[in-house]
Amino acid sequence: MDNNLNNLEMAKKRNHKIMITDEAINKIPRIKYRDIPENEYDNLWDLAKNVLKISKEENNSNEVAITYSLDNAKLIEQGERYIGVALGGEHNVDPLSDTTAYHLVSSVKKCVVIVLHNHPSLSDFSLTDVQFLLKYDNIKMMVVITNLGSISYLVKGGKYDLEKAIALFNEAVDKNNKAEKLKDLQNAAIYFLKNSCNAGIYYDNR
């Protein structure tokens, strides 16, 4: 998978950045995420709003990633943190640049981690996002919120198959001229999203 992508920095759209407004934050939908416990829906709604709030107030409407553990009750009981926040640039953010997020994702504990982040250019999932989801077993779901308040998500279902997911990823890259140019990167990401259910990964956008 890594060999096919030497140019992932280009994976984000280079469209004009949209500045976040209070209206965009307020319009973020409450989603009933597939394969996520119902009692987490409100927490995830609040976190999605916080991604844009932090981006607007602290990061010039650039990318922000919040990493959140579904094993939060256990972590609270142990006196450990269960939310990490990382600030990025206009076209990228590394969720693991935050020490709490790094600990949650790389922990040997089988806690399930959800990563939410915003895309200032209103793009959907990039190949970088997909690769990040596949790379870490503990990441259950990735959510992308655009700066206008719409949401897309990828969640690993009960029939998630890593080998099939990697094969699909490579197929998406190969079918789009090795994803060497920006348009090819975008088309490869779209191909993966359209076929992700074949690997037990469910995609939706609102």
PDB file of C-alpha atoms in Angstrom, residues 1 6 30 45 50 57 60 66-67 78 91 115 120 142 144 160 173 194 198:
ATOM      1  CA  MET A   1       0.000   0.000   0.000  1.00  0.00           C
ATOM      2  CA  ASN A   6       4.801   8.639  -2.734  1.00  0.00           C
ATOM      3  CA  ARG A  30     -26.848  14.495  14.235  1.00  0.00           C
ATOM      4  CA  TRP A  45     -22.495  15.234  17.419  1.00  0.00           C
ATOM      5  CA  ASN A  50     -16.153  21.077  18.419  1.00  0.00           C
ATOM      6  CA  GLU A  57     -11.511  29.981  16.991  1.00  0.00           C
ATOM      7  CA  ASN A  60      -7.815  30.013  11.245  1.00  0.00           C
ATOM      8  CA  ILE A  66     -10.204  15.118  17.413  1.00  0.00           C
ATOM      9  CA  THR A  67      -9.452  11.531  18.404  1.00  0.00           C
ATOM     10  CA  GLN A  78      -8.351   4.652  35.245  1.00  0.00           C
ATOM     11  CA  HIS A  91      -4.439  20.822   3.592  1.00  0.00           C
ATOM     12  CA  VAL A 115     -11.066  10.195  14.457  1.00  0.00           C
ATOM     13  CA  PRO A 120     -11.388  23.451   4.704  1.00  0.00           C
ATOM     14  CA  MET A 142     -13.120   8.283  10.464  1.00  0.00           C
ATOM     15  CA  VAL A 144     -14.739  14.264   7.782  1.00  0.00           C
ATOM     16  CA  TYR A 160     -14.342  -5.742   7.903  1.00  0.00           C
ATOM     17  CA  VAL A 173      -4.570   3.456  -7.192  1.00  0.00           C
ATOM     18  CA  LYS A 194     -17.794   3.535  -4.003  1.00  0.00           C
ATOM     19  CA  ASN A 198     -16.808  -5.014  -0.499  1.00  0.00           C
TER      20      ASN A 198
END
